[in-house]
mmCIF file of C-alpha atoms in Angstrom:
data_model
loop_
_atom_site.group_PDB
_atom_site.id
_atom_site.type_symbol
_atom_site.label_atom_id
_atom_site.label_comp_id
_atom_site.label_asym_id
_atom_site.label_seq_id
_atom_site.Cartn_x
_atom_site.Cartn_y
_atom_site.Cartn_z
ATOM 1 C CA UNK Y 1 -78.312 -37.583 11.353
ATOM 2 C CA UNK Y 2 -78.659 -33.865 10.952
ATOM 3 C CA UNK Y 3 -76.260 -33.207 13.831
ATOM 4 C CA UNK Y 4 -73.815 -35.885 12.561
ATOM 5 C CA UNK Y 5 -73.089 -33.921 9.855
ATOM 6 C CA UNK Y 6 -71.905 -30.726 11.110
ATOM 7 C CA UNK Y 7 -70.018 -32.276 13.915
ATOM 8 C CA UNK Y 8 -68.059 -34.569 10.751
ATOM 9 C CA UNK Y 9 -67.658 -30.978 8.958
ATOM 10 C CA UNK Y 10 -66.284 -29.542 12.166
ATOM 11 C CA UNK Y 11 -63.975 -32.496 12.835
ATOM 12 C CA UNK Y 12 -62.674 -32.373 9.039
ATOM 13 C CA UNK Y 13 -62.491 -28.917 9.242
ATOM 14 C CA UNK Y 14 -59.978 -28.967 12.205
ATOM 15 C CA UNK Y 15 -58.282 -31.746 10.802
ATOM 16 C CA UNK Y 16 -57.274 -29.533 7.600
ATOM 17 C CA UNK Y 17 -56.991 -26.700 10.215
ATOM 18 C CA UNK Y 18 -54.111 -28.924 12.484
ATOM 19 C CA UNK Y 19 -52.462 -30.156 8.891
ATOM 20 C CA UNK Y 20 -51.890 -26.644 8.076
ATOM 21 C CA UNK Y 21 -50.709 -25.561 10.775
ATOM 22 C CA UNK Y 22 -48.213 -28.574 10.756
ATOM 23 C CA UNK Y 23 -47.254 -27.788 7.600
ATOM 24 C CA UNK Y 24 -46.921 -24.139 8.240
ATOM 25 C CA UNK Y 25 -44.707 -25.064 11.109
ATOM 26 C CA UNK Y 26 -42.600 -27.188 8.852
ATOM 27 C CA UNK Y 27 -41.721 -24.832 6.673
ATOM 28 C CA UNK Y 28 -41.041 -22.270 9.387
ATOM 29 C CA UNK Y 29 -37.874 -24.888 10.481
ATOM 30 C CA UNK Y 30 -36.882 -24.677 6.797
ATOM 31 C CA UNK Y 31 -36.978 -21.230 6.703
ATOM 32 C CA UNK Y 32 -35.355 -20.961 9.805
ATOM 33 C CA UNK Y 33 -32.522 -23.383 9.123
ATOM 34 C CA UNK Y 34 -31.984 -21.523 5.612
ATOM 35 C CA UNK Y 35 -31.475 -18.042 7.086
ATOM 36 C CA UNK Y 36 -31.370 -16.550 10.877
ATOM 37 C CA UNK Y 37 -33.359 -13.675 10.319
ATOM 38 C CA UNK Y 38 -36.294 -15.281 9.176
ATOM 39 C CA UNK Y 39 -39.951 -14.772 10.961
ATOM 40 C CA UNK Y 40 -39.938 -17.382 14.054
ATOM 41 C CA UNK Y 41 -44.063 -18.532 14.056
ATOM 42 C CA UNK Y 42 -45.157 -19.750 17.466
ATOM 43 C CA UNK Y 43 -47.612 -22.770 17.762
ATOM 44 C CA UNK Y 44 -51.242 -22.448 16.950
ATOM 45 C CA UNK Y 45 -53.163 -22.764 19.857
ATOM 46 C CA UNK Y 46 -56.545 -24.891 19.057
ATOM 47 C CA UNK Y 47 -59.580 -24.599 21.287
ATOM 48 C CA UNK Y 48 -62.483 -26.468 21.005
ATOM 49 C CA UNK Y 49 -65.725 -24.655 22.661
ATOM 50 C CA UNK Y 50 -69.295 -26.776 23.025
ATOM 51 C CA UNK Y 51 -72.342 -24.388 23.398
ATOM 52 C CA UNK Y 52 -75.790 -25.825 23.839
ATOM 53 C CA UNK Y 53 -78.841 -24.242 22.161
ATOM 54 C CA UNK Y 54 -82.922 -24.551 23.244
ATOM 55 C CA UNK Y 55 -83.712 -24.710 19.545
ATOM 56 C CA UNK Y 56 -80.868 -27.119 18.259
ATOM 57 C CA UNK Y 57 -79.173 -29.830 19.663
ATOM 58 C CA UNK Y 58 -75.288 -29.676 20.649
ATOM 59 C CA UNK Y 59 -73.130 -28.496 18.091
ATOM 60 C CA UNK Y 60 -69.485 -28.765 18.368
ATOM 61 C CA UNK Y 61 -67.714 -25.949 17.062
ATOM 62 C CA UNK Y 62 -64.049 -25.512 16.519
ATOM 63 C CA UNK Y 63 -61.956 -22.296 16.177
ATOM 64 C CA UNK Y 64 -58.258 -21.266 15.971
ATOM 65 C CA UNK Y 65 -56.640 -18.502 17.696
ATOM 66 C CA UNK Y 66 -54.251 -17.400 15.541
ATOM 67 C CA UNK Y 67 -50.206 -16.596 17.251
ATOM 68 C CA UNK Y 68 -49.872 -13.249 19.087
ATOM 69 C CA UNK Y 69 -48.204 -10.882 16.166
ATOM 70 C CA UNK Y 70 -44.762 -10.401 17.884
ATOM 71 C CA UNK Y 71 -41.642 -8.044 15.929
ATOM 72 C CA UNK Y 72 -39.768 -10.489 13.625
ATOM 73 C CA UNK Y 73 -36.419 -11.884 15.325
ATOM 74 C CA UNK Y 74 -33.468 -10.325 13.306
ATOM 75 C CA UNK Y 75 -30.169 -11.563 13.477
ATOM 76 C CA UNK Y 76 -27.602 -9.114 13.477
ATOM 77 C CA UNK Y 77 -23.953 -10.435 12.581
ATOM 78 C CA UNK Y 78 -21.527 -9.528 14.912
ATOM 79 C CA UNK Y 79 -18.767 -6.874 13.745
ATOM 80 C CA UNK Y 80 -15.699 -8.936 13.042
ATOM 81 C CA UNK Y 81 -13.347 -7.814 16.096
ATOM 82 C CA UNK Y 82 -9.535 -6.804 14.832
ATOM 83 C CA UNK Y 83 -7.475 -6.778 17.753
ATOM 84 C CA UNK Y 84 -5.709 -3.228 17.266
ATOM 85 C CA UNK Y 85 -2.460 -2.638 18.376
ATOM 86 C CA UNK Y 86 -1.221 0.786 19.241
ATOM 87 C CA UNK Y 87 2.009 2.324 19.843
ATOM 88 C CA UNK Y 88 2.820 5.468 21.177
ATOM 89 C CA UNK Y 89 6.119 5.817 19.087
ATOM 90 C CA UNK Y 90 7.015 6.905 15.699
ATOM 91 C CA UNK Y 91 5.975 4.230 12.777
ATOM 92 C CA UNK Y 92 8.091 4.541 9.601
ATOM 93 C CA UNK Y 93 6.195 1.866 7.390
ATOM 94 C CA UNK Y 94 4.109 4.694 5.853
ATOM 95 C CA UNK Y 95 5.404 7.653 6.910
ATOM 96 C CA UNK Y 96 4.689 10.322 4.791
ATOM 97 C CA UNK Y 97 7.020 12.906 6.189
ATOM 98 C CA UNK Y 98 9.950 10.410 5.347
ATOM 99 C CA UNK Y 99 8.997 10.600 1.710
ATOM 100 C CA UNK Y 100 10.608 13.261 -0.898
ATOM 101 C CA UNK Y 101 8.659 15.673 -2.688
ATOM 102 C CA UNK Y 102 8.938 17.471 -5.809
ATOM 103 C CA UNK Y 103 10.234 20.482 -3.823
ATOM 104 C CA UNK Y 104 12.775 18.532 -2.260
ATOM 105 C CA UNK Y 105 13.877 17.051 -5.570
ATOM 106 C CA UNK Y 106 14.253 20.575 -7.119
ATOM 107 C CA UNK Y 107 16.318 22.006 -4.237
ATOM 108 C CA UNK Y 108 18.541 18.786 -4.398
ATOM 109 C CA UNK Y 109 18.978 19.385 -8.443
ATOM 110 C CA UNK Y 110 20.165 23.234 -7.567
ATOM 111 C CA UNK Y 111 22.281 22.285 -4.892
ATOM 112 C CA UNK Y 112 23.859 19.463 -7.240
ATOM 113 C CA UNK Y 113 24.195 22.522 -10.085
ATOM 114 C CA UNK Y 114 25.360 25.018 -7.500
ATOM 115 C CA UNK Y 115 28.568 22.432 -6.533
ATOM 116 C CA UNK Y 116 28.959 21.488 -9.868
ATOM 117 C CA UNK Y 117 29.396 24.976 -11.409
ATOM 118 C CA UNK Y 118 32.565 25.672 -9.133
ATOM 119 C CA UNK Y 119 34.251 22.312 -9.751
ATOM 120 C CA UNK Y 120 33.621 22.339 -13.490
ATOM 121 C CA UNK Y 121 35.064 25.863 -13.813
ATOM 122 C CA UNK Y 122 38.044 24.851 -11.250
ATOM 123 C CA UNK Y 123 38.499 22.380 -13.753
ATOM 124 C CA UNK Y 124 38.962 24.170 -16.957
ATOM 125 C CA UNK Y 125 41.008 27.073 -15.233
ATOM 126 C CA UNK Y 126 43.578 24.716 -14.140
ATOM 127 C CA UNK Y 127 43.485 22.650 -17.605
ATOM 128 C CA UNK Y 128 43.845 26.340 -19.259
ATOM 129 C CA UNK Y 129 46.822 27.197 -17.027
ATOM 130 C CA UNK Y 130 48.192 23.496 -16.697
ATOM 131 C CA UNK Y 131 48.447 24.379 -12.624
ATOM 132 C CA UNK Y 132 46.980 21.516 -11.157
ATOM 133 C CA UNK Y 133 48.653 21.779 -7.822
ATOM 134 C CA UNK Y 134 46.774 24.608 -6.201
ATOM 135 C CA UNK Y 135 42.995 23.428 -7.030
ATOM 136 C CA UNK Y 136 44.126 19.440 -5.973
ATOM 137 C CA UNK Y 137 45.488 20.663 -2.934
ATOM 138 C CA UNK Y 138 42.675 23.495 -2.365
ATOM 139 C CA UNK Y 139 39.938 20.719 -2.571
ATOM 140 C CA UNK Y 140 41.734 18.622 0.069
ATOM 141 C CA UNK Y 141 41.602 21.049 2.237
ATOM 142 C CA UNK Y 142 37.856 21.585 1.365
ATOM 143 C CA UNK Y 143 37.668 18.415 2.125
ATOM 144 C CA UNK Y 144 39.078 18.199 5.604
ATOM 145 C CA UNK Y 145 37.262 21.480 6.679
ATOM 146 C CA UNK Y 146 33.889 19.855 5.562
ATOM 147 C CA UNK Y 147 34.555 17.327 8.279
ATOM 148 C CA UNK Y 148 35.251 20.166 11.037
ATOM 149 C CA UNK Y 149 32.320 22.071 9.985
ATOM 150 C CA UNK Y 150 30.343 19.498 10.046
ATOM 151 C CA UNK Y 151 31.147 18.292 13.604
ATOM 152 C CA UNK Y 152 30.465 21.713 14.948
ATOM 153 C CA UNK Y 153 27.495 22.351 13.767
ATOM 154 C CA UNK Y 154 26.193 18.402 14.740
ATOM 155 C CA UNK Y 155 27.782 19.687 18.404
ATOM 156 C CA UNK Y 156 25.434 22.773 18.353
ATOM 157 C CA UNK Y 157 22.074 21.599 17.043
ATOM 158 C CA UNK Y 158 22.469 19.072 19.361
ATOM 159 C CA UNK Y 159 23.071 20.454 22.351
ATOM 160 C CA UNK Y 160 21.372 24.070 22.535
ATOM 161 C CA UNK Y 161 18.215 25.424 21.073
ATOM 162 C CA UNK Y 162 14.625 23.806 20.136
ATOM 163 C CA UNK Y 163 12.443 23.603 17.483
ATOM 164 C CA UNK Y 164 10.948 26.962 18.054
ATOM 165 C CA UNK Y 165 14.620 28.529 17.351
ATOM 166 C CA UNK Y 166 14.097 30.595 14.668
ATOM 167 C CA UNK Y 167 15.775 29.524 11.242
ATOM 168 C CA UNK Y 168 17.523 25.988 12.636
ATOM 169 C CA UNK Y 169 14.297 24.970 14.738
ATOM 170 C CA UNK Y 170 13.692 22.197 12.273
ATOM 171 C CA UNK Y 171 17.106 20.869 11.719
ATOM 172 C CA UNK Y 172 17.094 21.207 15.513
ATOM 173 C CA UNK Y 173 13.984 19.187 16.293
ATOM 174 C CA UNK Y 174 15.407 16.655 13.603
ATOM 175 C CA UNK Y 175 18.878 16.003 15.188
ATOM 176 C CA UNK Y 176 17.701 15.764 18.705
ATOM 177 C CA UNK Y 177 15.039 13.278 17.904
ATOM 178 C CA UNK Y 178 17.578 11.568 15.763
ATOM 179 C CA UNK Y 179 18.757 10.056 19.140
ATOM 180 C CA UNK Y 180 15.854 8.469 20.056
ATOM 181 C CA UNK Y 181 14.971 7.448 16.591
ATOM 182 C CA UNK Y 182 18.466 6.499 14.911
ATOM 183 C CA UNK Y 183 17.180 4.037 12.779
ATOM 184 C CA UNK Y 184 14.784 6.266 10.892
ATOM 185 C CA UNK Y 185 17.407 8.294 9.021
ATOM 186 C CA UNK Y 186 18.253 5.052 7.043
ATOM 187 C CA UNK Y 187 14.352 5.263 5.709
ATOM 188 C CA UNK Y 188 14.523 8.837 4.474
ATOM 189 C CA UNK Y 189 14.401 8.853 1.003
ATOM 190 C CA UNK Y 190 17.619 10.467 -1.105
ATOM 191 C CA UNK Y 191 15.819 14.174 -1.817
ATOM 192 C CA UNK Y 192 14.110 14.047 1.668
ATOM 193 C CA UNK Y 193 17.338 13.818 3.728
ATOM 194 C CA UNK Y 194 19.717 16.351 2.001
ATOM 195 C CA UNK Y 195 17.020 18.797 0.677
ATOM 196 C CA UNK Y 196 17.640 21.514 3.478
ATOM 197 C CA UNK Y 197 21.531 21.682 3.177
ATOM 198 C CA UNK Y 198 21.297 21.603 -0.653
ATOM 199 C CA UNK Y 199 19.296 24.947 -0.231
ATOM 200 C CA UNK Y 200 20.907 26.226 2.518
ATOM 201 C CA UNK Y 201 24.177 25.275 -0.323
ATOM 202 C CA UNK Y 202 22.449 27.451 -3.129
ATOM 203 C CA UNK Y 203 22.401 30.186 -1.309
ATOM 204 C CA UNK Y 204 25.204 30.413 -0.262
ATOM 205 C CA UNK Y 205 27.476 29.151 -2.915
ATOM 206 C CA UNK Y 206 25.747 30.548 -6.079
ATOM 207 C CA UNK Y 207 27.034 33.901 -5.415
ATOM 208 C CA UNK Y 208 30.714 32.656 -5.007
ATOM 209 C CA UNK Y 209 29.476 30.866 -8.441
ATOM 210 C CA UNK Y 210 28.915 34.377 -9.573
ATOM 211 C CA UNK Y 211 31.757 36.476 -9.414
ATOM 212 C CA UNK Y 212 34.511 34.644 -8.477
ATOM 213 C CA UNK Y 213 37.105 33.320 -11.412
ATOM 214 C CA UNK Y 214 40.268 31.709 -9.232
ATOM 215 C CA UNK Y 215 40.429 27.885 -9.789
ATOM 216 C CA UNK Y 216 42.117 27.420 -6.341
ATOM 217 C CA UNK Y 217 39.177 29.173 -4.802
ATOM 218 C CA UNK Y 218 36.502 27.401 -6.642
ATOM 219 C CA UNK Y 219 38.128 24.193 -5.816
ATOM 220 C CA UNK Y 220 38.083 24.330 -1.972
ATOM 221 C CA UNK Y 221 34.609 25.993 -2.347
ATOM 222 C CA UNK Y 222 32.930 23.384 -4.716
ATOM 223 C CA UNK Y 223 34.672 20.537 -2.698
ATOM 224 C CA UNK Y 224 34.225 21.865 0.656
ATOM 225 C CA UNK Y 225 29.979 22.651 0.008
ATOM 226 C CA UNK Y 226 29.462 19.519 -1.512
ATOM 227 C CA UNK Y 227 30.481 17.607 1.395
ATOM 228 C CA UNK Y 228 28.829 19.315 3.842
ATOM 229 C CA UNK Y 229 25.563 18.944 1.537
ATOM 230 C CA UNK Y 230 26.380 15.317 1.190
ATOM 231 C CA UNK Y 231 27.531 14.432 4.811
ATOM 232 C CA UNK Y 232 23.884 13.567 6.160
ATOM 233 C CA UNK Y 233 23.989 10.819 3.354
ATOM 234 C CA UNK Y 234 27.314 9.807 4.823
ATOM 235 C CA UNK Y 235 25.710 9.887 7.861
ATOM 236 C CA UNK Y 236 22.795 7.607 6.544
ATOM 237 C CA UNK Y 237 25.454 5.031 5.894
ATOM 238 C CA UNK Y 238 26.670 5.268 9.039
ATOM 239 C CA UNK Y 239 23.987 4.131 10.434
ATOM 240 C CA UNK Y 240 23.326 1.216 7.834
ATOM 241 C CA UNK Y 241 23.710 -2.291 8.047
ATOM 242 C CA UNK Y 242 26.684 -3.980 6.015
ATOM 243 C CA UNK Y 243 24.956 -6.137 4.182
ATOM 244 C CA UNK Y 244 22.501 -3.511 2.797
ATOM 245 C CA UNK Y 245 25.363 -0.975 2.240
ATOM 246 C CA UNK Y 246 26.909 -0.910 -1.913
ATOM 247 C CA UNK Y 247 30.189 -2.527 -1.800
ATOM 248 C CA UNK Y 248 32.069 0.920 -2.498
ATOM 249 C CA UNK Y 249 30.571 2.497 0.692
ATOM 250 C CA UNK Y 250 31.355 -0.535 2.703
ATOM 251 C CA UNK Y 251 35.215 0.299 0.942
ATOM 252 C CA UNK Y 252 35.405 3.887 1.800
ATOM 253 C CA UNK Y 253 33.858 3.886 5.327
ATOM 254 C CA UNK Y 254 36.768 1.028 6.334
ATOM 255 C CA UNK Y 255 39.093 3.245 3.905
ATOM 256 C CA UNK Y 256 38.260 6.549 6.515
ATOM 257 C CA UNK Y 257 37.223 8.324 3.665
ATOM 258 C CA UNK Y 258 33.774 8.381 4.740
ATOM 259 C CA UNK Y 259 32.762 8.223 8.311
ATOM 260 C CA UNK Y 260 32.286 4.714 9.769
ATOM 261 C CA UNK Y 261 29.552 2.762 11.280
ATOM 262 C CA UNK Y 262 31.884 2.113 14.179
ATOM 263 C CA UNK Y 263 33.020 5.054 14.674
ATOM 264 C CA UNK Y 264 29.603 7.118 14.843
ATOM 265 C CA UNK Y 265 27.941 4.144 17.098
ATOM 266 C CA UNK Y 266 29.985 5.801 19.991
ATOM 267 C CA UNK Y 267 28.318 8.920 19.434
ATOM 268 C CA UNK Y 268 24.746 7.113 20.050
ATOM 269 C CA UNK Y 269 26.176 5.729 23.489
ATOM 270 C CA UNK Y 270 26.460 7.249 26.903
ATOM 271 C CA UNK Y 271 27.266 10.066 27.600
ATOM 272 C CA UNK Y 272 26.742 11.128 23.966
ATOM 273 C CA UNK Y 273 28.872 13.831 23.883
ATOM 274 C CA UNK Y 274 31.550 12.906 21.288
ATOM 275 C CA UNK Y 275 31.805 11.714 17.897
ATOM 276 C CA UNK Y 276 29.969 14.922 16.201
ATOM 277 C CA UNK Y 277 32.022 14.863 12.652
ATOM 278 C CA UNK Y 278 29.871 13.062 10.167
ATOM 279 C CA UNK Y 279 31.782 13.551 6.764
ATOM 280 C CA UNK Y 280 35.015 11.607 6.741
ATOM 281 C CA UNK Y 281 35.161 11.510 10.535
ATOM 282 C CA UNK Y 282 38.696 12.380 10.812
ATOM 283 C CA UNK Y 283 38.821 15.081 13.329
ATOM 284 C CA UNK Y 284 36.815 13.208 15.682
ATOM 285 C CA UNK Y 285 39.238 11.853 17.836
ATOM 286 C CA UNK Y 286 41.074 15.158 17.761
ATOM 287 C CA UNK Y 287 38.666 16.987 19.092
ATOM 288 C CA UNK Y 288 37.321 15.011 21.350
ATOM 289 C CA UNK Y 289 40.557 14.298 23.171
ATOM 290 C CA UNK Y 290 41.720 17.988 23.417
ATOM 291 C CA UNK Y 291 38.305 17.953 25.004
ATOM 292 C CA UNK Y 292 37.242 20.904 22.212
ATOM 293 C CA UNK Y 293 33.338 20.723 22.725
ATOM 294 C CA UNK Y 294 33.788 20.961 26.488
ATOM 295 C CA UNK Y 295 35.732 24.084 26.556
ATOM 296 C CA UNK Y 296 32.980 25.718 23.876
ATOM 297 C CA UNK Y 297 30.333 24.376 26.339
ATOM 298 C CA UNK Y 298 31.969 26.132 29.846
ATOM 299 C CA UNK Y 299 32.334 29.354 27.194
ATOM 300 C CA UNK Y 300 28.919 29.312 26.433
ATOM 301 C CA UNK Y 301 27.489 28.886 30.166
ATOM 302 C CA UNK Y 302 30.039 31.185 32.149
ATOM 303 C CA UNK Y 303 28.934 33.979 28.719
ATOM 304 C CA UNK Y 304 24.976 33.204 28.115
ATOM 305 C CA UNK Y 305 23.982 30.719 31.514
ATOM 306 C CA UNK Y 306 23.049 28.509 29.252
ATOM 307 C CA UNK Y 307 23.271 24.432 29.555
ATOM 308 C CA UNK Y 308 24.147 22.105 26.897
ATOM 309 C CA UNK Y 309 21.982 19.124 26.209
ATOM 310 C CA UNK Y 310 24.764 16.389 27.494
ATOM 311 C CA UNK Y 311 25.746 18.026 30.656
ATOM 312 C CA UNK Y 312 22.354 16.413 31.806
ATOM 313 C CA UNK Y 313 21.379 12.933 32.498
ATOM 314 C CA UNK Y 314 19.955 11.161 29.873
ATOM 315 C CA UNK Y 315 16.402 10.778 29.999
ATOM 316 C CA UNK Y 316 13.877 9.266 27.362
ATOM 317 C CA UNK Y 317 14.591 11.588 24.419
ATOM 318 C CA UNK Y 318 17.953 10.745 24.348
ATOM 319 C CA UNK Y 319 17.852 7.122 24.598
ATOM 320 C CA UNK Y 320 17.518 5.058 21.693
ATOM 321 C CA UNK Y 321 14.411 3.655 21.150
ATOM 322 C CA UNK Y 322 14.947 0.145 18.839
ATOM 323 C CA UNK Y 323 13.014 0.407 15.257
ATOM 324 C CA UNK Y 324 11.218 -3.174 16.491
ATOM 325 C CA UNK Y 325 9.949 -1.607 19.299
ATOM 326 C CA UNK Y 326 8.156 1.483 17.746
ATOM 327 C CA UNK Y 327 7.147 -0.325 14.410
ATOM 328 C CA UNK Y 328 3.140 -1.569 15.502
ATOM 329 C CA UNK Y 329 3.113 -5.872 14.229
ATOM 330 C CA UNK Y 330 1.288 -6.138 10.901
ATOM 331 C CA UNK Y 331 -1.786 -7.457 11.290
#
């Protein structure tokens, strides 16, 4: 009877020992079903080991051997993948260099005041005199020679000269990579895209602002400086769509008062080498038939060896690259 009892201790004992570890392993599923990284236990492993004494009779004995202690399985969550796309062009979403700065804005409020000034005084010398003939006529011709000046120097920033050129290597770099990038001229902001001529218009004007008093004069000089200083917004038109253009630009581009869309898409077409003026546009056709910017191109190779831009075949700079193809897809 004495050796009933431990063997009925030893049985209950590993009974309670197998119902624990049951229930141990029943909460591990819980646990594992509520979260991944949760301890994984491995199965008990019971072993039951008879040893025979000379001074007792058999005695069963039961032990467990507890799991081998392993590193708790951790479940890392994979990175969420974004598929990236690149592009190896120009993006103008976000640009920053397409933005206008408080700089800009203050060298577009002097130029405004520096073309202003002549114009104003223009106008009360002639309303003093009651000669209105000379200054009308003076800032028509301003006018017309804004459109001439502004063709030539389009021709020559174009064609000759990088952006290492001293003093024009940025409006250089600009205009040449404004063939390739057309479209992105439309995205400069008002300040940002005229800031350079209105300073390059301050000082040059202000001292004709200064000292001299002759309507006629101021006239042609207040007309002729503010349409150079404007014609790279005229030029931003050019290159906008209709519908997005105000109904008084779409009126004086087909007017010929400012230079048309039409019109300056030639210059963005093969052989690009025409088309230059970029105020009122009126001179292109003149010069380009009398074949002007050819004979100032042989002048300038047979006197300096040097090559103008179009004499060469177009290669990747000069062709237009469309603003769906260099904007990267939103994601």
């Amino acid at each position: 009877m004495s050796s009933i009892l431990p063997q009925n201790h030893a049985i209950r004992s590993s009974q309670r020992a197998l119902d624990k570890i049951g229930t141990i392993q029943r909460r591990s599923s819980t646990n594992r079903a509520m979260s991944i990284s949760s301890h994984v236990l491995l199965p008990a492993r019971v072993y039951c080991i008879s040893s025979s004494s000379s001074s007792s009779s058999n005695i069963a004995t039961i032990t467990t051997k507890p799991p081998p202690i392993s590193e708790p399985l951790t479940y890392d969550p994979l990175t969420p993948i974004t598929k990236i796309k690149t592009s190896n062009t120009r993006s103008v979403l976000n640009d920053p260099s397409l933005k206008s700065t408080w700089a800009h804005r203050a060298w577009m409020a002097s130029g405004c005041t520096t073309v202003l000034i002549p114009l104003v005084r223009s106008a009360a010398g002639a309303l003093d005199s009651h000669m209105w003939a000379g200054p009308l006529i003076a800032g028509c011709i301003g006018y017309i020679l804004s459109d001439l000046a502004s063709g030539i120097y389009h021709w020559g920033i174009d064609n000759y000269g990088s952006a290492k050129t001293p003093v024009f290597g940025t409006q250089i770099d600009a205009f040449q990579g404004h063939h390739k990038w057309p479209w992105t001229i439309t995205r400069r902001e008002f300040s940002n895209n005229l800031h350079s001529l209105a300073r390059a218009v301050t000082f040059t004007v202000l001292p004709i602002d200064l000292f001299c008093k002759d309507p006629t004069t101021l006239a042609f000089v207040g007309v002729c400086s503010g349409c150079i200083m404007f014609s790279q917004q005229f030029h931003s038109w050019a290159h906008g769509t209709k519908s997005k253009l105000p109904s008084m630009v779409l009126a004086l581009q087909d007017a010929g008062i400012l230079v048309s869309r039409e019109q300056h898409a030639a210059h963005h077409r093969v052989p690009y080498n025409n088309n230059y003026c970029i105020v009122s546009g009126i001179w292109n056709a003149i010069l380009d038939e009398s074949k002007f910017f050819e004979l100032l191109e042989m002048i300038f190779f047979f006197k300096f060896g040097v090559r103008p831009r179009s004499w060469s075949e177009p290669n990747s700079e000069w062709i237009e690259e469309t603003e769906i193809q260099s904007i990267p897809a939103s994601h």
